[in-house]
Amino acid sequence: MAALGLGLVLAAGSPAAASVQTDPNGRYTAEEIHHFLEGFYGNHGPTAWERKHLVSDQLKEKAAENPGFDVLLCAQNTPRDIEVGEVTTAQSARVGWATITTTWDGSPQTASFTAYVDLDGSKPMKLLDVYCGTDGSTTFR
């Protein structure tokens, strides 16, 4: 499944893919965002290429300000598995988001955070922001 998602991420990152829309208003759909996030996060987190090319400048700055903490995963380690939840889109805010759930080696707990994507279909899809929790930490279950 992650390999399929990666192909869609590569396609979503190209200018040609930005013109293919199923939304008549030129916005990415929940399905397109879900495929992007599945490809971006894969099973263990984004690759160096994805971090460089598929992340907003603002989020890159946020990551640079937090050395020793992977802002994109809301963690310090590499997860064993990652699942992308249902995507919600807010047309008026021009943003879509999903809960990302991570599973860790040696722990029965999962951790969740929220990933945000711009809906503007005229630009290549990128991860806009990540919300780790009210206190900056991940939500554990």
PDB file of C-alpha atoms in Angstrom:
ATOM      1  CA  MET A   1       0.000   0.000   0.000  1.00  0.00           C
ATOM      2  CA  ALA A   2       2.816   2.443   0.829  1.00  0.00           C
ATOM      3  CA  ALA A   3       4.399   1.843  -2.588  1.00  0.00           C
ATOM      4  CA  LEU A   4       1.124   2.796  -4.262  1.00  0.00           C
ATOM      5  CA  GLY A   5       0.925   5.914  -2.100  1.00  0.00           C
ATOM      6  CA  LEU A   6       4.496   6.893  -2.992  1.00  0.00           C
ATOM      7  CA  GLY A   7       3.622   6.850  -6.678  1.00  0.00           C
ATOM      8  CA  LEU A   8       0.693   9.132  -5.998  1.00  0.00           C
ATOM      9  CA  VAL A   9       2.886  11.446  -3.936  1.00  0.00           C
ATOM     10  CA  LEU A  10       5.362  11.707  -6.780  1.00  0.00           C
ATOM     11  CA  ALA A  11       2.515  12.449  -9.163  1.00  0.00           C
ATOM     12  CA  ALA A  12       0.973  14.984  -6.780  1.00  0.00           C
ATOM     13  CA  GLY A  13       4.310  16.746  -6.515  1.00  0.00           C
ATOM     14  CA  SER A  14       4.499  17.370 -10.251  1.00  0.00           C
ATOM     15  CA  PRO A  15       2.975  20.426 -11.950  1.00  0.00           C
ATOM     16  CA  ALA A  16       1.029  18.211 -14.364  1.00  0.00           C
ATOM     17  CA  ALA A  17      -0.812  16.495 -11.502  1.00  0.00           C
ATOM     18  CA  ALA A  18      -1.858  19.848 -10.064  1.00  0.00           C
ATOM     19  CA  SER A  19      -4.098  20.425 -13.093  1.00  0.00           C
ATOM     20  CA  VAL A  20      -5.998  17.131 -12.681  1.00  0.00           C
ATOM     21  CA  GLN A  21      -8.832  17.886 -10.282  1.00  0.00           C
ATOM     22  CA  THR A  22     -12.046  16.135  -9.342  1.00  0.00           C
ATOM     23  CA  ASP A  23     -13.291  19.237  -7.470  1.00  0.00           C
ATOM     24  CA  PRO A  24     -14.903  21.783  -9.837  1.00  0.00           C
ATOM     25  CA  ASN A  25     -13.510  24.628  -7.683  1.00  0.00           C
ATOM     26  CA  GLY A  26      -9.870  23.674  -8.261  1.00  0.00           C
ATOM     27  CA  ARG A  27      -9.348  22.179  -4.807  1.00  0.00           C
ATOM     28  CA  TYR A  28      -7.785  18.883  -3.874  1.00  0.00           C
ATOM     29  CA  THR A  29     -10.342  16.362  -2.673  1.00  0.00           C
ATOM     30  CA  ALA A  30     -10.305  14.376   0.569  1.00  0.00           C
ATOM     31  CA  GLU A  31      -9.400  11.264  -1.428  1.00  0.00           C
ATOM     32  CA  GLU A  32      -6.433  12.982  -3.100  1.00  0.00           C
ATOM     33  CA  ILE A  33      -5.211  14.286   0.253  1.00  0.00           C
ATOM     34  CA  HIS A  34      -5.539  10.833   1.816  1.00  0.00           C
ATOM     35  CA  HIS A  35      -3.425   9.304  -0.983  1.00  0.00           C
ATOM     36  CA  PHE A  36      -0.852  12.092  -0.586  1.00  0.00           C
ATOM     37  CA  LEU A  37      -0.577  11.565   3.180  1.00  0.00           C
ATOM     38  CA  GLU A  38      -0.341   7.774   2.816  1.00  0.00           C
ATOM     39  CA  GLY A  39       2.475   8.189   0.323  1.00  0.00           C
ATOM     40  CA  PHE A  40       4.180  10.931   2.312  1.00  0.00           C
ATOM     41  CA  TYR A  41       4.205   9.076   5.621  1.00  0.00           C
ATOM     42  CA  GLY A  42       4.538   5.543   4.213  1.00  0.00           C
ATOM     43  CA  ASN A  43       5.081   2.916   6.906  1.00  0.00           C
ATOM     44  CA  HIS A  44       7.909   4.597   8.824  1.00  0.00           C
ATOM     45  CA  GLY A  45       7.833   8.315   8.001  1.00  0.00           C
ATOM     46  CA  PRO A  46       8.785  10.655   5.167  1.00  0.00           C
ATOM     47  CA  THR A  47      12.015  10.264   3.220  1.00  0.00           C
ATOM     48  CA  ALA A  48      14.638  13.004   2.916  1.00  0.00           C
ATOM     49  CA  TRP A  49      13.312  13.826  -0.571  1.00  0.00           C
ATOM     50  CA  GLU A  50       9.738  14.155   0.708  1.00  0.00           C
ATOM     51  CA  ARG A  51      10.919  16.333   3.592  1.00  0.00           C
ATOM     52  CA  LYS A  52      12.700  18.633   1.135  1.00  0.00           C
ATOM     53  CA  HIS A  53      10.103  18.831  -1.647  1.00  0.00           C
ATOM     54  CA  LEU A  54       6.684  18.105  -0.113  1.00  0.00           C
ATOM     55  CA  VAL A  55       6.739  20.256   3.045  1.00  0.00           C
ATOM     56  CA  SER A  56       5.818  23.951   3.295  1.00  0.00           C
ATOM     57  CA  ASP A  57       8.598  26.441   4.035  1.00  0.00           C
ATOM     58  CA  GLN A  58       6.853  27.395   7.292  1.00  0.00           C
ATOM     59  CA  LEU A  59       6.842  23.775   8.478  1.00  0.00           C
ATOM     60  CA  LYS A  60      10.498  23.339   7.452  1.00  0.00           C
ATOM     61  CA  GLU A  61      11.337  26.343   9.669  1.00  0.00           C
ATOM     62  CA  LYS A  62       9.343  24.829  12.539  1.00  0.00           C
ATOM     63  CA  ALA A  63      11.299  21.580  12.119  1.00  0.00           C
ATOM     64  CA  ALA A  64      14.639  23.438  12.050  1.00  0.00           C
ATOM     65  CA  GLU A  65      13.738  25.197  15.319  1.00  0.00           C
ATOM     66  CA  ASN A  66      13.249  21.829  17.056  1.00  0.00           C
ATOM     67  CA  PRO A  67      16.464  19.806  16.712  1.00  0.00           C
ATOM     68  CA  GLY A  68      16.269  16.370  18.280  1.00  0.00           C
ATOM     69  CA  PHE A  69      12.503  16.186  17.685  1.00  0.00           C
ATOM     70  CA  ASP A  70      10.941  15.073  14.415  1.00  0.00           C
ATOM     71  CA  VAL A  71       8.191  17.656  14.008  1.00  0.00           C
ATOM     72  CA  LEU A  72       6.714  15.836  10.997  1.00  0.00           C
ATOM     73  CA  LEU A  73       6.167  12.710  13.126  1.00  0.00           C
ATOM     74  CA  CYS A  74       5.692  14.435  16.500  1.00  0.00           C
ATOM     75  CA  ALA A  75       8.328  12.046  17.837  1.00  0.00           C
ATOM     76  CA  GLN A  76      11.989  11.412  18.499  1.00  0.00           C
ATOM     77  CA  ASN A  77      12.157   7.926  16.974  1.00  0.00           C
ATOM     78  CA  THR A  78      11.035   6.075  13.864  1.00  0.00           C
ATOM     79  CA  PRO A  79       7.613   4.444  14.232  1.00  0.00           C
ATOM     80  CA  ARG A  80       6.991   0.775  13.476  1.00  0.00           C
ATOM     81  CA  ASP A  81       3.855   1.617  11.488  1.00  0.00           C
ATOM     82  CA  ILE A  82       1.814   4.642  10.415  1.00  0.00           C
ATOM     83  CA  GLU A  83      -1.893   4.827   9.581  1.00  0.00           C
ATOM     84  CA  VAL A  84      -3.669   7.784   7.971  1.00  0.00           C
ATOM     85  CA  GLY A  85      -7.189   8.403   9.222  1.00  0.00           C
ATOM     86  CA  GLU A  86     -10.184   9.906   7.450  1.00  0.00           C
ATOM     87  CA  VAL A  87      -9.539  13.274   5.803  1.00  0.00           C
ATOM     88  CA  THR A  88     -11.690  16.297   6.588  1.00  0.00           C
ATOM     89  CA  THR A  89     -11.715  19.297   4.259  1.00  0.00           C
ATOM     90  CA  ALA A  90     -12.691  22.852   5.161  1.00  0.00           C
ATOM     91  CA  GLN A  91     -13.429  24.555   1.854  1.00  0.00           C
ATOM     92  CA  SER A  92     -13.625  28.057   3.365  1.00  0.00           C
ATOM     93  CA  ALA A  93     -10.264  27.634   5.117  1.00  0.00           C
ATOM     94  CA  ARG A  94      -8.806  25.927   2.020  1.00  0.00           C
ATOM     95  CA  VAL A  95      -7.226  23.222   4.155  1.00  0.00           C
ATOM     96  CA  GLY A  96      -7.650  19.491   4.673  1.00  0.00           C
ATOM     97  CA  TRP A  97      -6.456  17.401   7.597  1.00  0.00           C
ATOM     98  CA  ALA A  98      -6.268  13.874   8.920  1.00  0.00           C
ATOM     99  CA  THR A  99      -5.291  12.154  12.128  1.00  0.00           C
ATOM    100  CA  ILE A 100      -2.044  10.245  11.726  1.00  0.00           C
ATOM    101  CA  THR A 101      -1.625   7.297  14.101  1.00  0.00           C
ATOM    102  CA  THR A 102       1.780   5.797  14.823  1.00  0.00           C
ATOM    103  CA  THR A 103       2.679   2.467  16.417  1.00  0.00           C
ATOM    104  CA  TRP A 104       6.001   1.989  18.190  1.00  0.00           C
ATOM    105  CA  ASP A 105       8.264  -1.014  18.786  1.00  0.00           C
ATOM    106  CA  GLY A 106       8.063  -2.300  22.327  1.00  0.00           C
ATOM    107  CA  SER A 107       4.891  -0.393  23.181  1.00  0.00           C
ATOM    108  CA  PRO A 108       1.236  -1.385  22.974  1.00  0.00           C
ATOM    109  CA  GLN A 109       0.295   2.309  22.837  1.00  0.00           C
ATOM    110  CA  THR A 110      -0.331   4.302  19.701  1.00  0.00           C
ATOM    111  CA  ALA A 111       0.315   8.005  19.258  1.00  0.00           C
ATOM    112  CA  SER A 112      -1.786  10.400  17.182  1.00  0.00           C
ATOM    113  CA  PHE A 113      -1.248  13.819  15.665  1.00  0.00           C
ATOM    114  CA  THR A 114      -2.931  15.919  12.978  1.00  0.00           C
ATOM    115  CA  ALA A 115      -1.408  16.681   9.569  1.00  0.00           C
ATOM    116  CA  TYR A 116      -2.669  19.605   7.444  1.00  0.00           C
ATOM    117  CA  VAL A 117      -2.559  19.997   3.646  1.00  0.00           C
ATOM    118  CA  ASP A 118      -3.428  23.006   1.447  1.00  0.00           C
ATOM    119  CA  LEU A 119      -6.487  22.396  -0.769  1.00  0.00           C
ATOM    120  CA  ASP A 120      -5.283  24.769  -3.535  1.00  0.00           C
ATOM    121  CA  GLY A 121      -5.137  22.532  -6.603  1.00  0.00           C
ATOM    122  CA  SER A 122      -3.204  25.132  -8.612  1.00  0.00           C
ATOM    123  CA  LYS A 123      -0.079  24.288  -6.583  1.00  0.00           C
ATOM    124  CA  PRO A 124       1.660  20.952  -5.969  1.00  0.00           C
ATOM    125  CA  MET A 125       0.344  19.315  -2.814  1.00  0.00           C
ATOM    126  CA  LYS A 126       2.476  19.885   0.305  1.00  0.00           C
ATOM    127  CA  LEU A 127       2.244  19.217   4.008  1.00  0.00           C
ATOM    128  CA  LEU A 128       1.369  22.621   5.518  1.00  0.00           C
ATOM    129  CA  ASP A 129       1.562  21.951   9.237  1.00  0.00           C
ATOM    130  CA  VAL A 130       1.458  19.302  11.936  1.00  0.00           C
ATOM    131  CA  TYR A 131      -0.316  19.620  15.275  1.00  0.00           C
ATOM    132  CA  CYS A 132       1.189  17.391  17.949  1.00  0.00           C
ATOM    133  CA  GLY A 133      -1.179  18.285  20.806  1.00  0.00           C
ATOM    134  CA  THR A 134      -2.141  21.069  23.171  1.00  0.00           C
ATOM    135  CA  ASP A 135       1.123  20.903  25.109  1.00  0.00           C
ATOM    136  CA  GLY A 136       3.299  20.214  22.054  1.00  0.00           C
ATOM    137  CA  SER A 137       3.341  16.493  22.747  1.00  0.00           C
ATOM    138  CA  THR A 138       1.649  13.712  20.896  1.00  0.00           C
ATOM    139  CA  THR A 139      -1.671  12.286  22.064  1.00  0.00           C
ATOM    140  CA  PHE A 140      -1.146   8.726  23.336  1.00  0.00           C
ATOM    141  CA  ARG A 141      -3.813   6.019  23.513  1.00  0.00           C
TER     142      ARG A 141
END
